GROMACS .gro file of C-alpha atoms in nm:
model
  514
    1UNK     CA    1   3.758   3.472  18.867
    2UNK     CA    2   4.023   3.490  18.619
    3UNK     CA    3   4.373   3.394  18.673
    4UNK     CA    4   4.611   3.612  18.849
    5UNK     CA    5   4.983   3.608  18.772
    6UNK     CA    6   5.104   3.791  19.044
    7UNK     CA    7   4.865   3.602  19.279
    8UNK     CA    8   5.009   3.243  19.127
    9UNK     CA    9   5.365   3.384  19.151
   10UNK     CA   10   5.322   3.462  19.519
   11UNK     CA   11   5.175   3.141  19.592
   12UNK     CA   12   5.433   2.924  19.452
   13UNK     CA   13   5.733   3.117  19.593
   14UNK     CA   14   5.556   3.044  19.931
   15UNK     CA   15   5.549   2.697  19.850
   16UNK     CA   16   5.903   2.667  19.744
   17UNK     CA   17   6.014   2.889  20.017
   18UNK     CA   18   5.819   2.700  20.316
   19UNK     CA   19   5.803   2.370  20.161
   20UNK     CA   20   5.436   2.310  20.194
   21UNK     CA   21   5.288   2.002  20.117
   22UNK     CA   22   4.938   2.052  19.926
   23UNK     CA   23   4.735   1.747  19.859
   24UNK     CA   24   4.531   1.843  19.546
   25UNK     CA   25   4.603   1.707  19.202
   26UNK     CA   26   4.911   1.467  19.138
   27UNK     CA   27   5.008   1.699  18.898
   28UNK     CA   28   5.015   1.996  19.172
   29UNK     CA   29   5.216   1.789  19.337
   30UNK     CA   30   5.477   1.755  19.085
   31UNK     CA   31   5.481   2.107  19.062
   32UNK     CA   32   5.563   2.167  19.400
   33UNK     CA   33   5.856   1.931  19.413
   34UNK     CA   34   6.020   2.078  19.064
   35UNK     CA   35   5.994   2.425  19.267
   36UNK     CA   36   6.171   2.307  19.554
   37UNK     CA   37   6.434   2.160  19.319
   38UNK     CA   38   6.481   2.478  19.130
   39UNK     CA   39   6.502   2.674  19.447
   40UNK     CA   40   6.779   2.477  19.544
   41UNK     CA   41   6.967   2.603  19.253
   42UNK     CA   42   6.877   2.974  19.234
   43UNK     CA   43   7.100   3.201  19.053
   44UNK     CA   44   7.234   3.509  19.223
   45UNK     CA   45   7.050   3.816  19.284
   46UNK     CA   46   7.142   3.965  18.946
   47UNK     CA   47   6.920   3.733  18.785
   48UNK     CA   48   6.626   3.753  19.039
   49UNK     CA   49   6.407   3.897  18.768
   50UNK     CA   50   6.458   3.569  18.545
   51UNK     CA   51   6.433   3.359  18.824
   52UNK     CA   52   6.090   3.543  18.904
   53UNK     CA   53   6.004   3.475  18.552
   54UNK     CA   54   6.083   3.116  18.536
   55UNK     CA   55   5.869   3.065  18.873
   56UNK     CA   56   5.603   3.234  18.723
   57UNK     CA   57   5.566   3.035  18.431
   58UNK     CA   58   5.603   2.698  18.650
   59UNK     CA   59   5.321   2.839  18.857
   60UNK     CA   60   5.085   2.881  18.586
   61UNK     CA   61   5.155   2.529  18.489
   62UNK     CA   62   5.148   2.375  18.797
   63UNK     CA   63   4.982   2.618  19.073
   64UNK     CA   64   4.688   2.788  18.935
   65UNK     CA   65   4.381   2.605  18.981
   66UNK     CA   66   4.362   2.665  19.345
   67UNK     CA   67   4.091   2.914  19.289
   68UNK     CA   68   3.847   2.986  19.572
   69UNK     CA   69   3.484   2.897  19.433
   70UNK     CA   70   3.353   2.895  19.779
   71UNK     CA   71   3.119   3.193  19.667
   72UNK     CA   72   2.930   2.938  19.432
   73UNK     CA   73   2.872   2.704  19.674
   74UNK     CA   74   2.511   2.556  19.791
   75UNK     CA   75   2.361   2.722  19.443
   76UNK     CA   76   2.158   2.448  19.378
   77UNK     CA   77   1.821   2.327  19.538
   78UNK     CA   78   1.567   2.052  19.408
   79UNK     CA   79   1.302   1.774  19.519
   80UNK     CA   80   1.313   1.426  19.502
   81UNK     CA   81   1.266   1.290  19.146
   82UNK     CA   82   1.213   1.648  19.021
   83UNK     CA   83   1.593   1.748  18.931
   84UNK     CA   84   1.814   2.010  19.081
   85UNK     CA   85   1.754   2.373  18.971
   86UNK     CA   86   1.970   2.720  18.988
   87UNK     CA   87   1.870   3.051  19.044
   88UNK     CA   88   1.943   3.292  18.718
   89UNK     CA   89   1.851   3.634  18.661
   90UNK     CA   90   1.724   3.723  18.315
   91UNK     CA   91   1.712   4.064  18.127
   92UNK     CA   92   1.666   4.434  18.220
   93UNK     CA   93   1.596   4.493  18.473
   94UNK     CA   94   1.669   4.126  18.579
   95UNK     CA   95   1.388   3.882  18.620
   96UNK     CA   96   1.471   3.589  18.868
   97UNK     CA   97   1.405   3.235  18.726
   98UNK     CA   98   1.473   2.906  18.852
   99UNK     CA   99   1.609   2.648  18.587
  100UNK     CA  100   1.682   2.303  18.593
  101UNK     CA  101   2.047   2.204  18.564
  102UNK     CA  102   2.057   1.944  18.275
  103UNK     CA  103   2.397   1.820  18.133
  104UNK     CA  104   2.206   1.581  17.849
  105UNK     CA  105   2.057   1.851  17.634
  106UNK     CA  106   2.196   2.192  17.513
  107UNK     CA  107   1.913   2.436  17.505
  108UNK     CA  108   1.881   2.710  17.739
  109UNK     CA  109   1.479   2.766  17.790
  110UNK     CA  110   1.247   2.939  18.006
  111UNK     CA  111   0.864   2.983  18.051
  112UNK     CA  112   0.732   3.274  17.846
  113UNK     CA  113   0.352   3.237  17.861
  114UNK     CA  114   0.093   3.140  18.152
  115UNK     CA  115   0.099   2.743  18.253
  116UNK     CA  116  -0.123   2.573  18.510
  117UNK     CA  117   0.189   2.406  18.661
  118UNK     CA  118   0.374   2.755  18.698
  119UNK     CA  119   0.350   3.026  18.951
  120UNK     CA  120   0.507   3.254  18.711
  121UNK     CA  121   0.701   3.324  18.373
  122UNK     CA  122   0.936   3.556  18.192
  123UNK     CA  123   0.805   3.887  18.087
  124UNK     CA  124   0.964   3.948  17.735
  125UNK     CA  125   0.826   4.304  17.721
  126UNK     CA  126   0.941   4.375  18.055
  127UNK     CA  127   1.308   4.335  17.964
  128UNK     CA  128   1.475   4.631  17.769
  129UNK     CA  129   1.766   4.399  17.647
  130UNK     CA  130   1.562   4.118  17.510
  131UNK     CA  131   1.652   4.075  17.128
  132UNK     CA  132   1.430   3.822  16.925
  133UNK     CA  133   1.580   3.584  16.708
  134UNK     CA  134   1.246   3.473  16.557
  135UNK     CA  135   1.353   3.084  16.495
  136UNK     CA  136   1.087   2.846  16.633
  137UNK     CA  137   1.230   2.560  16.822
  138UNK     CA  138   1.068   2.229  16.936
  139UNK     CA  139   1.229   1.993  17.182
  140UNK     CA  140   1.098   1.690  17.277
  141UNK     CA  141   1.274   1.494  17.600
  142UNK     CA  142   1.214   1.130  17.736
  143UNK     CA  143   0.904   1.292  17.935
  144UNK     CA  144   0.766   1.579  17.783
  145UNK     CA  145   0.820   1.841  17.516
  146UNK     CA  146   0.817   2.201  17.465
  147UNK     CA  147   0.795   2.482  17.186
  148UNK     CA  148   0.934   2.799  17.197
  149UNK     CA  149   1.095   3.109  16.977
  150UNK     CA  150   1.463   3.169  16.996
  151UNK     CA  151   1.591   3.503  17.141
  152UNK     CA  152   1.870   3.627  17.338
  153UNK     CA  153   1.886   3.813  17.677
  154UNK     CA  154   2.157   3.908  17.945
  155UNK     CA  155   2.216   3.656  18.169
  156UNK     CA  156   2.374   3.586  18.553
  157UNK     CA  157   2.359   3.333  18.724
  158UNK     CA  158   2.332   3.321  19.125
  159UNK     CA  159   2.671   3.356  19.297
  160UNK     CA  160   2.864   3.421  18.999
  161UNK     CA  161   2.990   3.789  18.885
  162UNK     CA  162   2.961   3.720  18.540
  163UNK     CA  163   2.687   3.770  18.283
  164UNK     CA  164   2.666   3.721  17.922
  165UNK     CA  165   2.433   3.752  17.626
  166UNK     CA  166   2.303   3.424  17.564
  167UNK     CA  167   2.047   3.229  17.321
  168UNK     CA  168   1.749   3.144  17.528
  169UNK     CA  169   1.411   2.978  17.395
  170UNK     CA  170   1.113   3.139  17.516
  171UNK     CA  171   0.881   2.872  17.573
  172UNK     CA  172   0.524   2.931  17.467
  173UNK     CA  173   0.374   2.589  17.469
  174UNK     CA  174   0.465   2.283  17.653
  175UNK     CA  175   0.323   1.937  17.714
  176UNK     CA  176   0.422   1.708  18.024
  177UNK     CA  177   0.757   1.918  18.064
  178UNK     CA  178   0.667   2.130  18.379
  179UNK     CA  179   0.636   1.981  18.697
  180UNK     CA  180   0.364   2.120  18.944
  181UNK     CA  181   0.560   2.224  19.256
  182UNK     CA  182   0.888   2.164  19.123
  183UNK     CA  183   1.017   2.535  19.165
  184UNK     CA  184   1.186   2.570  18.857
  185UNK     CA  185   1.052   2.759  18.551
  186UNK     CA  186   1.304   2.652  18.269
  187UNK     CA  187   1.581   2.410  18.190
  188UNK     CA  188   1.961   2.479  18.160
  189UNK     CA  189   2.125   2.250  17.910
  190UNK     CA  190   2.529   2.208  17.966
  191UNK     CA  191   2.591   1.978  17.691
  192UNK     CA  192   2.789   2.044  17.376
  193UNK     CA  193   2.614   2.263  17.047
  194UNK     CA  194   2.596   1.922  16.829
  195UNK     CA  195   2.274   1.840  17.021
  196UNK     CA  196   2.121   2.233  17.017
  197UNK     CA  197   1.777   2.263  16.861
  198UNK     CA  198   1.716   2.367  16.607
  199UNK     CA  199   2.063   2.263  16.498
  200UNK     CA  200   2.420   2.319  16.618
  201UNK     CA  201   2.425   2.703  16.511
  202UNK     CA  202   2.250   2.779  16.846
  203UNK     CA  203   2.537   2.837  17.087
  204UNK     CA  204   2.446   2.707  17.423
  205UNK     CA  205   2.465   2.907  17.741
  206UNK     CA  206   2.793   2.783  17.878
  207UNK     CA  207   2.979   2.806  17.562
  208UNK     CA  208   2.880   3.182  17.571
  209UNK     CA  209   2.983   3.217  17.956
  210UNK     CA  210   3.336   3.079  17.875
  211UNK     CA  211   3.379   3.305  17.556
  212UNK     CA  212   3.256   3.636  17.711
  213UNK     CA  213   3.293   3.559  18.075
  214UNK     CA  214   3.660   3.467  18.075
  215UNK     CA  215   3.590   3.155  18.263
  216UNK     CA  216   3.787   2.830  18.181
  217UNK     CA  217   3.597   2.575  17.996
  218UNK     CA  218   3.501   2.355  18.287
  219UNK     CA  219   3.228   2.325  18.528
  220UNK     CA  220   3.140   2.047  18.822
  221UNK     CA  221   2.884   1.931  18.978
  222UNK     CA  222   2.822   1.824  19.359
  223UNK     CA  223   2.459   1.663  19.400
  224UNK     CA  224   2.383   1.593  19.776
  225UNK     CA  225   2.044   1.459  19.770
  226UNK     CA  226   1.815   1.474  20.058
  227UNK     CA  227   2.067   1.481  20.321
  228UNK     CA  228   2.215   1.872  20.197
  229UNK     CA  229   2.220   2.077  20.509
  230UNK     CA  230   1.949   1.885  20.679
  231UNK     CA  231   1.964   2.109  21.004
  232UNK     CA  232   1.848   2.401  20.808
  233UNK     CA  233   1.618   2.256  20.537
  234UNK     CA  234   1.331   2.001  20.553
  235UNK     CA  235   1.365   1.642  20.412
  236UNK     CA  236   1.164   1.777  20.136
  237UNK     CA  237   1.464   1.932  19.947
  238UNK     CA  238   1.757   1.848  19.789
  239UNK     CA  239   2.088   2.061  19.761
  240UNK     CA  240   2.429   2.079  19.586
  241UNK     CA  241   2.679   2.310  19.392
  242UNK     CA  242   2.735   2.384  19.051
  243UNK     CA  243   3.090   2.562  19.003
  244UNK     CA  244   3.135   2.751  18.674
  245UNK     CA  245   3.491   2.783  18.552
  246UNK     CA  246   3.663   2.502  18.759
  247UNK     CA  247   3.649   2.226  19.042
  248UNK     CA  248   3.590   2.324  19.403
  249UNK     CA  249   3.880   2.154  19.603
  250UNK     CA  250   3.646   2.147  19.934
  251UNK     CA  251   3.370   1.949  19.757
  252UNK     CA  252   3.558   1.647  19.723
  253UNK     CA  253   3.781   1.408  19.916
  254UNK     CA  254   4.089   1.218  19.760
  255UNK     CA  255   4.175   1.184  19.413
  256UNK     CA  256   4.027   1.277  19.073
  257UNK     CA  257   3.992   1.011  18.816
  258UNK     CA  258   3.967   1.118  18.466
  259UNK     CA  259   3.810   0.935  18.145
  260UNK     CA  260   3.810   1.065  17.808
  261UNK     CA  261   3.518   1.217  17.664
  262UNK     CA  262   3.403   0.941  17.368
  263UNK     CA  263   3.210   1.185  17.155
  264UNK     CA  264   3.124   1.546  17.211
  265UNK     CA  265   2.742   1.602  17.184
  266UNK     CA  266   2.619   1.460  17.498
  267UNK     CA  267   2.878   1.405  17.807
  268UNK     CA  268   2.948   1.056  17.612
  269UNK     CA  269   3.205   0.838  17.819
  270UNK     CA  270   3.276   0.435  17.820
  271UNK     CA  271   3.186   0.167  18.048
  272UNK     CA  272   3.375  -0.149  18.044
  273UNK     CA  273   3.246  -0.368  18.285
  274UNK     CA  274   2.933  -0.356  18.562
  275UNK     CA  275   2.967  -0.547  18.883
  276UNK     CA  276   2.723  -0.630  19.148
  277UNK     CA  277   2.845  -0.740  19.486
  278UNK     CA  278   3.221  -0.761  19.308
  279UNK     CA  279   3.116  -0.993  19.068
  280UNK     CA  280   3.078  -0.879  18.684
  281UNK     CA  281   2.781  -0.961  18.470
  282UNK     CA  282   3.020  -1.107  18.212
  283UNK     CA  283   2.885  -0.957  17.906
  284UNK     CA  284   3.041  -0.789  17.600
  285UNK     CA  285   3.145  -0.448  17.709
  286UNK     CA  286   2.954  -0.322  17.401
  287UNK     CA  287   2.624  -0.393  17.568
  288UNK     CA  288   2.701  -0.138  17.830
  289UNK     CA  289   2.740   0.130  17.616
  290UNK     CA  290   2.483   0.048  17.343
  291UNK     CA  291   2.401   0.273  17.186
  292UNK     CA  292   2.555   0.549  17.424
  293UNK     CA  293   2.682   0.594  17.782
  294UNK     CA  294   2.605   0.959  17.893
  295UNK     CA  295   2.646   1.172  18.227
  296UNK     CA  296   2.356   1.336  18.266
  297UNK     CA  297   2.245   1.556  18.560
  298UNK     CA  298   1.845   1.577  18.418
  299UNK     CA  299   1.755   1.213  18.446
  300UNK     CA  300   1.677   1.105  18.802
  301UNK     CA  301   1.781   0.729  18.791
  302UNK     CA  302   2.080   0.526  18.661
  303UNK     CA  303   1.943   0.401  18.339
  304UNK     CA  304   2.102   0.063  18.187
  305UNK     CA  305   2.017  -0.111  17.836
  306UNK     CA  306   1.743  -0.412  17.933
  307UNK     CA  307   2.012  -0.676  17.892
  308UNK     CA  308   2.256  -0.513  18.157
  309UNK     CA  309   1.929  -0.404  18.367
  310UNK     CA  310   1.834  -0.747  18.392
  311UNK     CA  311   2.164  -0.903  18.474
  312UNK     CA  312   2.204  -0.646  18.760
  313UNK     CA  313   1.844  -0.710  18.910
  314UNK     CA  314   1.874  -1.095  18.893
  315UNK     CA  315   2.215  -1.026  19.097
  316UNK     CA  316   2.058  -0.784  19.346
  317UNK     CA  317   1.732  -1.036  19.392
  318UNK     CA  318   2.017  -1.320  19.480
  319UNK     CA  319   2.142  -1.112  19.753
  320UNK     CA  320   1.830  -0.994  19.892
  321UNK     CA  321   1.674  -1.288  19.881
  322UNK     CA  322   1.753  -1.390  20.241
  323UNK     CA  323   1.638  -1.049  20.420
  324UNK     CA  324   1.279  -1.020  20.556
  325UNK     CA  325   1.005  -0.944  20.334
  326UNK     CA  326   1.232  -0.915  20.006
  327UNK     CA  327   1.127  -0.643  19.756
  328UNK     CA  328   0.864  -0.754  19.483
  329UNK     CA  329   0.934  -0.743  19.106
  330UNK     CA  330   0.700  -0.417  19.107
  331UNK     CA  331   0.973  -0.255  19.327
  332UNK     CA  332   1.254  -0.338  19.056
  333UNK     CA  333   1.021  -0.212  18.779
  334UNK     CA  334   0.977   0.113  18.941
  335UNK     CA  335   0.578   0.071  19.019
  336UNK     CA  336   0.612   0.065  19.401
  337UNK     CA  337   0.841   0.139  19.688
  338UNK     CA  338   0.987  -0.026  20.000
  339UNK     CA  339   0.939   0.129  20.355
  340UNK     CA  340   1.137   0.047  20.639
  341UNK     CA  341   1.160   0.203  21.018
  342UNK     CA  342   1.377   0.499  20.998
  343UNK     CA  343   1.687   0.352  21.198
  344UNK     CA  344   1.639   0.001  21.057
  345UNK     CA  345   1.667   0.023  20.689
  346UNK     CA  346   1.837  -0.287  20.560
  347UNK     CA  347   2.109  -0.144  20.326
  348UNK     CA  348   2.351  -0.435  20.421
  349UNK     CA  349   2.131  -0.664  20.268
  350UNK     CA  350   2.159  -0.502  19.938
  351UNK     CA  351   2.477  -0.516  19.729
  352UNK     CA  352   2.710  -0.260  19.595
  353UNK     CA  353   2.685  -0.179  19.222
  354UNK     CA  354   3.000  -0.070  19.059
  355UNK     CA  355   3.090   0.096  18.712
  356UNK     CA  356   3.415   0.008  18.572
  357UNK     CA  357   3.527   0.339  18.364
  358UNK     CA  358   3.886   0.345  18.174
  359UNK     CA  359   4.133   0.627  18.235
  360UNK     CA  360   4.303   0.520  17.911
  361UNK     CA  361   4.448   0.207  17.751
  362UNK     CA  362   4.617   0.014  18.059
  363UNK     CA  363   4.410   0.135  18.360
  364UNK     CA  364   4.065   0.195  18.484
  365UNK     CA  365   3.879   0.308  18.810
  366UNK     CA  366   3.531   0.187  18.946
  367UNK     CA  367   3.246   0.398  19.060
  368UNK     CA  368   3.113   0.205  19.366
  369UNK     CA  369   2.779   0.298  19.414
  370UNK     CA  370   2.648   0.220  19.784
  371UNK     CA  371   2.289   0.061  19.859
  372UNK     CA  372   2.212   0.424  20.042
  373UNK     CA  373   2.268   0.596  19.696
  374UNK     CA  374   2.051   0.362  19.457
  375UNK     CA  375   1.776   0.321  19.711
  376UNK     CA  376   1.598   0.668  19.627
  377UNK     CA  377   1.419   0.811  19.907
  378UNK     CA  378   1.105   0.934  19.825
  379UNK     CA  379   1.069   1.207  20.055
  380UNK     CA  380   0.870   1.272  20.381
  381UNK     CA  381   0.545   1.374  20.188
  382UNK     CA  382   0.537   0.994  20.057
  383UNK     CA  383   0.648   0.804  20.369
  384UNK     CA  384   0.380   0.609  20.538
  385UNK     CA  385   0.427   0.803  20.892
  386UNK     CA  386   0.649   0.920  21.136
  387UNK     CA  387   0.948   0.739  21.185
  388UNK     CA  388   0.954   0.568  20.852
  389UNK     CA  389   1.147   0.621  20.551
  390UNK     CA  390   1.020   0.471  20.207
  391UNK     CA  391   1.239   0.404  19.889
  392UNK     CA  392   1.238   0.357  19.519
  393UNK     CA  393   1.477   0.134  19.313
  394UNK     CA  394   1.691   0.388  19.164
  395UNK     CA  395   1.793   0.194  18.843
  396UNK     CA  396   1.579   0.141  18.547
  397UNK     CA  397   1.586  -0.001  18.180
  398UNK     CA  398   1.650   0.207  17.887
  399UNK     CA  399   1.617   0.169  17.512
  400UNK     CA  400   1.854   0.449  17.437
  401UNK     CA  401   2.174   0.360  17.604
  402UNK     CA  402   2.323   0.402  17.964
  403UNK     CA  403   2.241   0.712  18.160
  404UNK     CA  404   2.442   0.807  18.462
  405UNK     CA  405   2.160   1.001  18.625
  406UNK     CA  406   2.137   1.172  18.937
  407UNK     CA  407   2.128   0.902  19.180
  408UNK     CA  408   2.467   0.783  19.069
  409UNK     CA  409   2.606   1.116  19.035
  410UNK     CA  410   2.488   1.197  19.392
  411UNK     CA  411   2.796   0.986  19.567
  412UNK     CA  412   3.035   1.160  19.347
  413UNK     CA  413   3.203   1.480  19.248
  414UNK     CA  414   3.176   1.524  18.898
  415UNK     CA  415   3.427   1.744  18.687
  416UNK     CA  416   3.308   1.832  18.320
  417UNK     CA  417   3.650   1.935  18.185
  418UNK     CA  418   3.562   2.022  17.836
  419UNK     CA  419   3.920   2.204  17.817
  420UNK     CA  420   4.072   1.848  17.814
  421UNK     CA  421   3.790   1.665  17.665
  422UNK     CA  422   3.762   1.475  17.962
  423UNK     CA  423   3.512   1.406  18.282
  424UNK     CA  424   3.637   1.382  18.622
  425UNK     CA  425   3.507   1.152  18.927
  426UNK     CA  426   3.592   1.210  19.290
  427UNK     CA  427   3.455   1.099  19.625
  428UNK     CA  428   3.175   1.362  19.716
  429UNK     CA  429   3.235   1.558  20.059
  430UNK     CA  430   2.838   1.556  20.089
  431UNK     CA  431   2.729   1.428  20.437
  432UNK     CA  432   2.552   1.059  20.385
  433UNK     CA  433   2.234   0.953  20.479
  434UNK     CA  434   2.348   0.671  20.707
  435UNK     CA  435   2.714   0.712  20.885
  436UNK     CA  436   2.675   0.319  20.994
  437UNK     CA  437   2.616   0.210  20.631
  438UNK     CA  438   2.851   0.140  20.318
  439UNK     CA  439   2.930   0.462  20.165
  440UNK     CA  440   2.973   0.533  19.761
  441UNK     CA  441   3.359   0.500  19.708
  442UNK     CA  442   3.609   0.513  19.431
  443UNK     CA  443   3.862   0.217  19.352
  444UNK     CA  444   4.159   0.374  19.123
  445UNK     CA  445   4.436   0.238  18.901
  446UNK     CA  446   4.306  -0.097  18.836
  447UNK     CA  447   4.477  -0.265  18.572
  448UNK     CA  448   4.281  -0.313  18.239
  449UNK     CA  449   4.405  -0.533  17.947
  450UNK     CA  450   4.136  -0.445  17.694
  451UNK     CA  451   4.127  -0.146  17.449
  452UNK     CA  452   3.851   0.036  17.589
  453UNK     CA  453   3.776   0.229  17.246
  454UNK     CA  454   3.607  -0.126  17.118
  455UNK     CA  455   3.371  -0.075  17.385
  456UNK     CA  456   3.227   0.214  17.282
  457UNK     CA  457   2.920   0.248  16.997
  458UNK     CA  458   3.047   0.394  16.674
  459UNK     CA  459   2.758   0.468  16.443
  460UNK     CA  460   2.932   0.402  16.124
  461UNK     CA  461   2.939   0.713  15.863
  462UNK     CA  462   2.779   0.604  15.541
  463UNK     CA  463   3.047   0.544  15.252
  464UNK     CA  464   2.921   0.797  14.988
  465UNK     CA  465   3.134   0.607  14.754
  466UNK     CA  466   3.020   0.247  14.819
  467UNK     CA  467   2.652   0.382  14.805
  468UNK     CA  468   2.737   0.526  14.485
  469UNK     CA  469   2.883   0.200  14.328
  470UNK     CA  470   2.572   0.013  14.510
  471UNK     CA  471   2.352   0.272  14.322
  472UNK     CA  472   2.465   0.217  13.971
  473UNK     CA  473   2.448  -0.200  14.011
  474UNK     CA  474   2.092  -0.145  14.158
  475UNK     CA  475   2.017   0.084  13.854
  476UNK     CA  476   2.203  -0.201  13.626
  477UNK     CA  477   1.974  -0.450  13.750
  478UNK     CA  478   1.666  -0.247  13.736
  479UNK     CA  479   1.740  -0.192  13.353
  480UNK     CA  480   1.846  -0.598  13.294
  481UNK     CA  481   1.515  -0.676  13.442
  482UNK     CA  482   1.267  -0.398  13.304
  483UNK     CA  483   1.415  -0.398  12.942
  484UNK     CA  484   1.261  -0.743  12.836
  485UNK     CA  485   0.910  -0.614  12.963
  486UNK     CA  486   0.932  -0.298  12.764
  487UNK     CA  487   1.048  -0.511  12.450
  488UNK     CA  488   0.730  -0.729  12.512
  489UNK     CA  489   0.493  -0.414  12.567
  490UNK     CA  490   0.651  -0.263  12.261
  491UNK     CA  491   0.598  -0.575  12.069
  492UNK     CA  492   0.233  -0.626  12.188
  493UNK     CA  493   0.137  -0.257  12.096
  494UNK     CA  494   0.266  -0.315  11.734
  495UNK     CA  495   0.058  -0.612  11.692
  496UNK     CA  496  -0.244  -0.447  11.843
  497UNK     CA  497  -0.206  -0.162  11.628
  498UNK     CA  498  -0.173  -0.359  11.267
  499UNK     CA  499  -0.490  -0.565  11.370
  500UNK     CA  500  -0.674  -0.231  11.417
  501UNK     CA  501  -0.546  -0.131  11.070
  502UNK     CA  502  -0.643  -0.414  10.905
  503UNK     CA  503  -0.976  -0.437  11.050
  504UNK     CA  504  -1.031  -0.039  10.962
  505UNK     CA  505  -0.953  -0.132  10.575
  506UNK     CA  506  -1.210  -0.423  10.565
  507UNK     CA  507  -1.456  -0.207  10.719
  508UNK     CA  508  -1.409   0.056  10.448
  509UNK     CA  509  -1.437  -0.144  10.170
  510UNK     CA  510  -1.775  -0.293  10.273
  511UNK     CA  511  -1.918   0.028  10.325
  512UNK     CA  512  -1.797   0.132  10.007
  513UNK     CA  513  -1.970  -0.156   9.826
  514UNK     CA  514  -2.273  -0.063   9.974
   0.00000   0.00000   0.00000
């Protein structure tokens, strides 16, 4: 998995000698052209060594990245609405566990006690490499939560010849977290340490893998939905690929478009516009990102802030109102599903939903999410009979910002390039469910006149100096208000004391006279 200078050098010499045209990233094309120009000006044979060294440096810059990640393909499985999981081996001897892939959290956790929704769990006393840290951890999610104890152990993902000692939370209690029949017994959070629980001192799994396994600080996801290897798997199972250490050129088509990571906690990016059927919602771009926009494989739907969601639903309704028996309001709220004959799913009535994402100041690209992507199949077990397919609306409203979940990711190849602080999107090479219907695409190199940074939600840090000044002012006002009360109180107490003193003297005199 590590870079081989010798291999890179050989590839570059072959490219320069035979002028092979490689269509990968635009940067590599620049490298090939540069090599061809250098070859024409090669020095004499006496300087071959220096020329070779020059080629080595150029290849390191331009040609490295065409690694073969084919051995990691098809390592994800899943069921509709229950997420994608990967097999990992934990401990010594290794115990195989399936863990949910979640780019929306940072903790690595597995079941370590019996649970009614699980067939098995990790046996801590069965691993000689288990080392308990002892820290208690509690993690809540949008749905469900768990409690556990922090420890470390050896971890090796399936199809990867690299293992690392990683922080693992061993779950001892949970509520509405595990899903009966989902076939996963834990969760693999792939986000940044900033949102690790109980605090950011808990190094996430992928960070450990990069530091000890010699991998590049990049991973990529191809989520394929129900159509994955349909000839070999039942329609109830989803599949895909998680590539550690880079991107697999065989899993996407065309160009990759990168957008800056807005903030390193979740994979937080910025959306500058949302369109339905090619028409913008015309909202202030801050509305799309309030209070964040994250790329989260652990969330099923494309979730949008209420105002944005309402605008999208309104426009979708205007498109489908002419179709026979259009969906009810309950369909859009996720409370019901729609069923059609397998060969007559009315994709053509539904519009394309587009997310406009900046490359930087001046340009952007659009993720064009096709109807056959956001109409989410519920799986054959929920269909109403043979030859009938049922679907749910793959969008929902959110109170915590925009979440680009699995429904949106399934049409694209997504690269989490942490080394360069960017996230890349390419068109997925997954087979589509319906070849005759519109497919999800990316439209790139679109001019953008605004400043995308103005669209991001920036939580203002408290100004300590301002707060101090405000505190003094409030203290002063409090003193001004309370001093008169103190004076009145002291005066009252003094008068009361004097009256009591006089009354005491009179009583003594009377008693004396008797």
